[in-house]
Coordinates of C-alpha atoms in Angstrom, one line a residue:
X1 CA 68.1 53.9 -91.4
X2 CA 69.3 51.5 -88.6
X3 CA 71.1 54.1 -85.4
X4 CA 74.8 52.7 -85.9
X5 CA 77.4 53.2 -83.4
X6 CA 80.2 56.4 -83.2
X7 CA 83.1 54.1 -82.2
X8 CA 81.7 51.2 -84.5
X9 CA 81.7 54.1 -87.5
X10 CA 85.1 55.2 -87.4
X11 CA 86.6 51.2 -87.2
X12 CA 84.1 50.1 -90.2
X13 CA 85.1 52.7 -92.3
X14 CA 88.7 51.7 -92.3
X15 CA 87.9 48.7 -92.8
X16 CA 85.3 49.3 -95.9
X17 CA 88.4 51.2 -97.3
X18 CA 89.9 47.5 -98.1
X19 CA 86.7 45.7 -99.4
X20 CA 83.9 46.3 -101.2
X21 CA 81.9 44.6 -99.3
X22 CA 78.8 46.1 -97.2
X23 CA 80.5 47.3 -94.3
X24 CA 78.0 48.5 -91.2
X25 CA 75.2 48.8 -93.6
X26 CA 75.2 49.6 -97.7
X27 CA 74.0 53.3 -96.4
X28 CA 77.1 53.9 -94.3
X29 CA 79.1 52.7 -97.3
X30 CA 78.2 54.9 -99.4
X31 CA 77.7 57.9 -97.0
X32 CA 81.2 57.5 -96.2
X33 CA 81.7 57.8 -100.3
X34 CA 79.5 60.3 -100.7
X35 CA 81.6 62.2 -98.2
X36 CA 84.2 62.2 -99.7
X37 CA 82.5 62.7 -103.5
X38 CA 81.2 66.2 -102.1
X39 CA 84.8 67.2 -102.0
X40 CA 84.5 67.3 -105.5
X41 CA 82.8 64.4 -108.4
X42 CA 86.0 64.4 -110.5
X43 CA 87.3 60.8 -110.3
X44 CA 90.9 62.0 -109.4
X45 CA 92.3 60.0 -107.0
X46 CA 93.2 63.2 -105.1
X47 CA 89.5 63.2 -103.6
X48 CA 89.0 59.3 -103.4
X49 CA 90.2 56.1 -104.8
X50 CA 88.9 54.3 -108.1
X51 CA 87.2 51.9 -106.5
X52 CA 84.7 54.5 -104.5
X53 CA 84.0 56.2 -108.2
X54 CA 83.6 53.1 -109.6
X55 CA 80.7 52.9 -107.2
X56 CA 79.3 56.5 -108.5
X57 CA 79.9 55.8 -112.1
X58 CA 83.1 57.6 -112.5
X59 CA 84.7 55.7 -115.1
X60 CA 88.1 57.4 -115.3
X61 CA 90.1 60.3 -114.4
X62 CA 89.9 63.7 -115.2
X63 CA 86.4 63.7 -116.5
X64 CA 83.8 65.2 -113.4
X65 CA 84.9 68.2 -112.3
X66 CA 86.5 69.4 -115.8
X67 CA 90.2 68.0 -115.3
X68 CA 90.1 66.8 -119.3
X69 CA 91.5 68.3 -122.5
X70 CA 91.3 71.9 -122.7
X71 CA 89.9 73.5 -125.8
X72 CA 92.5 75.2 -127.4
X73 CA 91.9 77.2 -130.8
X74 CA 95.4 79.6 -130.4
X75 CA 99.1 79.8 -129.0
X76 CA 98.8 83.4 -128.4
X77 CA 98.5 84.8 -125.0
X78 CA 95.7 86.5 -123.8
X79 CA 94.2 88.6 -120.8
X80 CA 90.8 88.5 -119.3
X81 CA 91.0 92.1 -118.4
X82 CA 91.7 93.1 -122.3
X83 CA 88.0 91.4 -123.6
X84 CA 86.0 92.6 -120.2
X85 CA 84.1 95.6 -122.5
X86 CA 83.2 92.1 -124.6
X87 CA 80.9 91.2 -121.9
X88 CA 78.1 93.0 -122.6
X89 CA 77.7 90.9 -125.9
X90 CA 77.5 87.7 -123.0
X91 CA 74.2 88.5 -121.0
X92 CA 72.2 85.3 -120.7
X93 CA 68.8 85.2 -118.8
X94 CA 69.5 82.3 -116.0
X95 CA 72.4 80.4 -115.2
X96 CA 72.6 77.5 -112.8
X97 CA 75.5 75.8 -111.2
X98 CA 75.2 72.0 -110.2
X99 CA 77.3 71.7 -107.4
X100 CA 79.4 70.3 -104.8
X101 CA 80.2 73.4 -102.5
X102 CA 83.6 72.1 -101.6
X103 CA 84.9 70.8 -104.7
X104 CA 87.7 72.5 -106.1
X105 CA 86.8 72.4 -109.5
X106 CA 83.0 73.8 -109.2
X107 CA 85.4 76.7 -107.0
X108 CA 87.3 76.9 -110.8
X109 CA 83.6 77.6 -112.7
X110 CA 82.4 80.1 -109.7
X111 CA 86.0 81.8 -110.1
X112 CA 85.1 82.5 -113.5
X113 CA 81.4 83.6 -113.0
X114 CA 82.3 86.1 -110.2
X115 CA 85.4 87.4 -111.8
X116 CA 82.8 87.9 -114.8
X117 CA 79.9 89.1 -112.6
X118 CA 77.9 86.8 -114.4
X119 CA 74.8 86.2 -112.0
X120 CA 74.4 82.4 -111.6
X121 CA 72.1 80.5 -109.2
X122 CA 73.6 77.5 -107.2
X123 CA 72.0 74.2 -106.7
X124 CA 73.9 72.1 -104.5
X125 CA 73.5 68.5 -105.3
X126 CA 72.8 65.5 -102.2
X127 CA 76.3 62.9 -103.5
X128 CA 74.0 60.1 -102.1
X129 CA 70.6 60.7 -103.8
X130 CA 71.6 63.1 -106.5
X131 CA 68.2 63.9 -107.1
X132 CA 69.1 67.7 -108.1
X133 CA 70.4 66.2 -111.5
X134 CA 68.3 63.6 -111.9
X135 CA 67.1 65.5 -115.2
X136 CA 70.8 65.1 -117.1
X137 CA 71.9 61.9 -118.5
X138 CA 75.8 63.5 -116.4
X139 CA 75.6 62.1 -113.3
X140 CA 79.0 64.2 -112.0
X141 CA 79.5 68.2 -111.0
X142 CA 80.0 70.6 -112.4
X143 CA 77.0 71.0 -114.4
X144 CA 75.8 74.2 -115.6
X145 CA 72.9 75.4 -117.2
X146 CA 72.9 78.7 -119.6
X147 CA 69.3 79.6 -120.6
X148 CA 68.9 75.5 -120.7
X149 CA 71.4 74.5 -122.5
X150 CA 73.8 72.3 -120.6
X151 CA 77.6 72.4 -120.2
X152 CA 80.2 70.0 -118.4
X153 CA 83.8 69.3 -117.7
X154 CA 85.1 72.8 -115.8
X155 CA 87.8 73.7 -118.2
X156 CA 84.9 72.8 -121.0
X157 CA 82.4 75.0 -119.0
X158 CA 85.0 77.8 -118.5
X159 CA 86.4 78.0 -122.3
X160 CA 82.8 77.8 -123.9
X161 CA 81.8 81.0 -121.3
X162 CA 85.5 82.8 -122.2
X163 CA 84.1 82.9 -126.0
X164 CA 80.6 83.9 -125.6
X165 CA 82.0 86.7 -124.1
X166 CA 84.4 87.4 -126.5
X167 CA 83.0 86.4 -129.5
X168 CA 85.8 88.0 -132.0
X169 CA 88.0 86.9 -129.7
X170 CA 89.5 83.2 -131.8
X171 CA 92.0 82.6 -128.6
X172 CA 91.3 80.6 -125.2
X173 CA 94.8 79.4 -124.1
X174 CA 97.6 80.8 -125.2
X175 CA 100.8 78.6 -124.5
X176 CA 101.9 79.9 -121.0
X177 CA 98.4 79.9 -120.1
X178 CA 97.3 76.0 -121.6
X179 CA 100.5 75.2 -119.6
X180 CA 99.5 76.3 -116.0
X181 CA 95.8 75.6 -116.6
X182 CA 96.9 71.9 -117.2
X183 CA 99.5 72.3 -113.8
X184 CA 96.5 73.0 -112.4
X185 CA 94.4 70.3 -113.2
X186 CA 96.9 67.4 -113.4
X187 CA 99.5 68.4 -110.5
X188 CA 97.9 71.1 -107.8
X189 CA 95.1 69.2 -107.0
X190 CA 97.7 66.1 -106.6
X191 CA 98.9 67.6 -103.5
X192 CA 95.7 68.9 -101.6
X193 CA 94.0 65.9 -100.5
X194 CA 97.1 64.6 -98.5
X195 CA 97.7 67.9 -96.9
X196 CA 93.6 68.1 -95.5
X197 CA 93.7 64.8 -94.3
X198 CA 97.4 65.2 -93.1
X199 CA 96.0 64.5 -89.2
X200 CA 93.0 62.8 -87.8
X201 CA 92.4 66.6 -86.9
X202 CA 93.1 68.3 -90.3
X203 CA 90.8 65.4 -91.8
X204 CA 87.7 66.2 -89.0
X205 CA 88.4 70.0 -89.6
X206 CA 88.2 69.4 -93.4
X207 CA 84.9 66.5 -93.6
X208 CA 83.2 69.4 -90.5
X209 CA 83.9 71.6 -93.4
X210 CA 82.7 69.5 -96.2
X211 CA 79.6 68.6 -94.9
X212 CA 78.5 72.1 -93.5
X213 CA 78.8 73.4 -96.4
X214 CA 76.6 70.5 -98.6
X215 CA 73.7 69.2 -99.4
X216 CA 73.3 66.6 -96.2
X217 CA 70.8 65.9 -93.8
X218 CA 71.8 66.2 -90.5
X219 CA 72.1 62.5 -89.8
X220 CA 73.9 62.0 -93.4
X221 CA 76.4 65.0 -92.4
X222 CA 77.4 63.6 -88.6
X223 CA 77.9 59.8 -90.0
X224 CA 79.7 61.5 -93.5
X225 CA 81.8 63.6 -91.2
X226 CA 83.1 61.0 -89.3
X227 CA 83.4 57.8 -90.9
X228 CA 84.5 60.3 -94.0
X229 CA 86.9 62.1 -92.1
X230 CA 88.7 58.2 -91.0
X231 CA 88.5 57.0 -94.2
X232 CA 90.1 59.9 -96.2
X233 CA 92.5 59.9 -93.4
X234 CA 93.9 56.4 -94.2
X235 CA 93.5 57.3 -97.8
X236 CA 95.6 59.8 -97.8
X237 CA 98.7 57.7 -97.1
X238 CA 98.1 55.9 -100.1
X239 CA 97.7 58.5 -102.3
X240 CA 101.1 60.0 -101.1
X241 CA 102.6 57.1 -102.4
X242 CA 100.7 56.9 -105.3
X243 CA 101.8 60.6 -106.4
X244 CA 105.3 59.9 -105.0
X245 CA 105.0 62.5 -101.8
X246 CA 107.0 62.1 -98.5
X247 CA 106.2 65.2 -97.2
X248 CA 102.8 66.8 -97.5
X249 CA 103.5 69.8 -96.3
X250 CA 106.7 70.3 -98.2
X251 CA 104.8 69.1 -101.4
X252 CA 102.1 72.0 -100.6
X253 CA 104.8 74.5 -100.4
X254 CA 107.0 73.6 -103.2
X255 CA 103.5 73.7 -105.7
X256 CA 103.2 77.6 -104.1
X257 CA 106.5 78.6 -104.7
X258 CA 106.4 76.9 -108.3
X259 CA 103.5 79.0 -108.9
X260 CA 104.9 82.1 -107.9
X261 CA 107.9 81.4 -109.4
X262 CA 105.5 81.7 -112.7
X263 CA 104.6 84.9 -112.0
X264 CA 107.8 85.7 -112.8
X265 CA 107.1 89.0 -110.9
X266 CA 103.9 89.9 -112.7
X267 CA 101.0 90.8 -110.4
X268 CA 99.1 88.0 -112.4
X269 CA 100.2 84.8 -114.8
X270 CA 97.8 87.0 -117.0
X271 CA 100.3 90.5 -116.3
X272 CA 98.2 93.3 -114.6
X273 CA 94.7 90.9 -115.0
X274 CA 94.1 87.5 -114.3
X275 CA 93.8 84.8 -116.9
X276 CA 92.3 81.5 -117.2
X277 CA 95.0 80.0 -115.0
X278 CA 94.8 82.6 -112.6
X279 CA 91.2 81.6 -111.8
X280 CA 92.2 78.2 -112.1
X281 CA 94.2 78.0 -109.6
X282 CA 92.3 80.7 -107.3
X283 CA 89.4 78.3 -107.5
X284 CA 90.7 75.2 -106.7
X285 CA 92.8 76.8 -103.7
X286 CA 90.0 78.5 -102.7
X287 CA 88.1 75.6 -100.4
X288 CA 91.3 75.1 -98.6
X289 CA 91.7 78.8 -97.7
X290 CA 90.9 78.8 -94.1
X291 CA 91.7 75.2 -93.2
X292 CA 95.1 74.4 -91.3
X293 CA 96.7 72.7 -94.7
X294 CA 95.8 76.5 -96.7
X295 CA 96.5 78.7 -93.3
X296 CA 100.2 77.0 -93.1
X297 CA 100.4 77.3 -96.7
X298 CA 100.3 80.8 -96.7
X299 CA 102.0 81.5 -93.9
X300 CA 105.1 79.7 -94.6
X301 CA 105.4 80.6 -99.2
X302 CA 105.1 83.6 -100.9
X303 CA 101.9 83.0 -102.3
X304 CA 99.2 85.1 -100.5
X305 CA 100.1 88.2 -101.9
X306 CA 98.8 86.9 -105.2
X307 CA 95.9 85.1 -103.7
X308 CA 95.2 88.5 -101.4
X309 CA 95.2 89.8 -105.3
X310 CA 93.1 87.6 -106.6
X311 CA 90.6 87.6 -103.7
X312 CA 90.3 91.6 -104.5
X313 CA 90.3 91.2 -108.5
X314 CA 87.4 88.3 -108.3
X315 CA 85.6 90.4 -106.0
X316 CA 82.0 89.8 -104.2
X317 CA 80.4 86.7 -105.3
X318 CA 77.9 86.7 -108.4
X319 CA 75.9 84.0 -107.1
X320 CA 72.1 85.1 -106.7
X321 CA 69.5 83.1 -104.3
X322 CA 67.6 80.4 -106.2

């Protein structure tokens, strides 16, 4: 790897943002895209454009982190809390979770696992090399292995777990709870990405976050975080268009408020437990917590009294050394 220049970084990666051409070097290209794929592998727009999963084999929306269907076998409402004693039917050997550290819908599966105190080991995978998953024919996070046995797609991952440990139990979603789950997926996350790269600032703050927390070396990690960080920055703008957003902020609050708003004055969407949508949203809020975008956003809604909730129901992390 040839020693490229800090000022030189920061103009080539707006500039690689318009072409697809090799821009300071094929490795800076796609450390800058792996940057911002370790915010999360689903080809949402949210987290980068088409063009940069394109180059990861992401060949549509929805699909990597678990923002597709939802598996739905009943309308009736259900509660995590009521099936908990179910557990103990659930108790499988070794669990693994293929991740992205930051990516808001590997924060959905670990929501579930540590609300279940189901012990799981985490593997965080390199975005560049992906070595870790070389062995699975899925090339995108989540990935989770059960005693072997492989399961993608979060909201896949997440309904296949809900059954196994309620095994009588014929319902995953009921309406109320399919509903949110999908707001989740297919309108939350919408709004995130142009509120952590809001401000050159916000967008360093978010990329120093990013690449702490992964799999980098430290030469991938200070060229992802800031030839990342300019990128997603300039990104951003577009995808506030795209999603029809003037105002991040005010877009960030209004999705809070909405939320709480379908609480409807229950401690949870579940009632007195979580559900599925609970820990739907919990997770993919989650990596944005203690970053200006999630500080503001609790400041200025009514949402952390729920999330303070949430935080207390979910509990220690389940996640084990490897």
């Amino acid at each position: 790897m040839r020693r490229v220049n800090g000022v030189a970084l920061l103009s080539r990666a707006v500039v690689c943002m318009g072409s697809s051409t090799a821009v300071g070097g094929a490795t800076q290209q796609r450390l800058v895209q792996a940057a911002m794929l370790s915010t999360c592998s689903n080809s949402n727009p949210l987290w980068f454009t088409r063009r940069l999963g394109d180059h990861f084999g992401l060949s549509k929306p929805y699909v990597a982190c678990g923002a597709g269907g939802h598996v739905c076998f009943s309308s009736n409402a259900t509660s995590l809390a009521q099936e908990v004693h179910a557990q103990d039917k659930f108790l499988p050997k070794d669990v693994e979770l293929y991740q992205y550290e930051a990516c808001p819908f590997c924060n959905k599966v670990r929501a579930f696992l540590d609300y279940y105190k189901i012990p799981y080991k985490v593997m965080e995978v390199n975005p560049i090399s992906k070595k870790e998953i070389k062995w699975s024919d899925y090339k995108k996070v989540p990935i989770l292995k059960v005693d072997g046995e492989q399961m993608v797609d979060s909201s896949v991952i997440i309904d296949k777990l809900f059954q196994r440990i309620n095994p009588e139990n014929n319902v995953v979603n009921g309406e109320e709870e399919k509903k949110w789950r999908g707001w989740v997926d297919n309108h939350l996350v919408h709004v995130l990405s142009p509120n952590i790269y809001r401000t050159a600032s916000e967008a360093l703050e978010s990329f120093d976050y990013i690449t702490s927390h992964g799999n980098f070396s430290l030469y991938e990690r200070i060229v992802a975080k800031y030839t990342g960080a300019a990128a997603m920055y300039f990104v951003s703008k577009k995808l506030k268009k795209k999603h029809n957003i003037t105002d991040e902020r005010a877009a960030l609050y209004e999705a809070a408020e909405t939320w709480v708003d379908a609480l409807k004055g229950r401690q949870f969407l579940g009632g007195s437990n979580p559900n599925l949508a609970d820990l739907a949203a919990f997770g993919v809020l989650r990596p944005i917590r203690h970053l200006k975008s999630g500080k503001d956003m609790v400041e200025n809604t009514r949402i952390g009294e729920w999330y303070t909730r949430m935080e207390s129901s979910v509990g220690e992390s389940a996640r084990i050394e490897a």
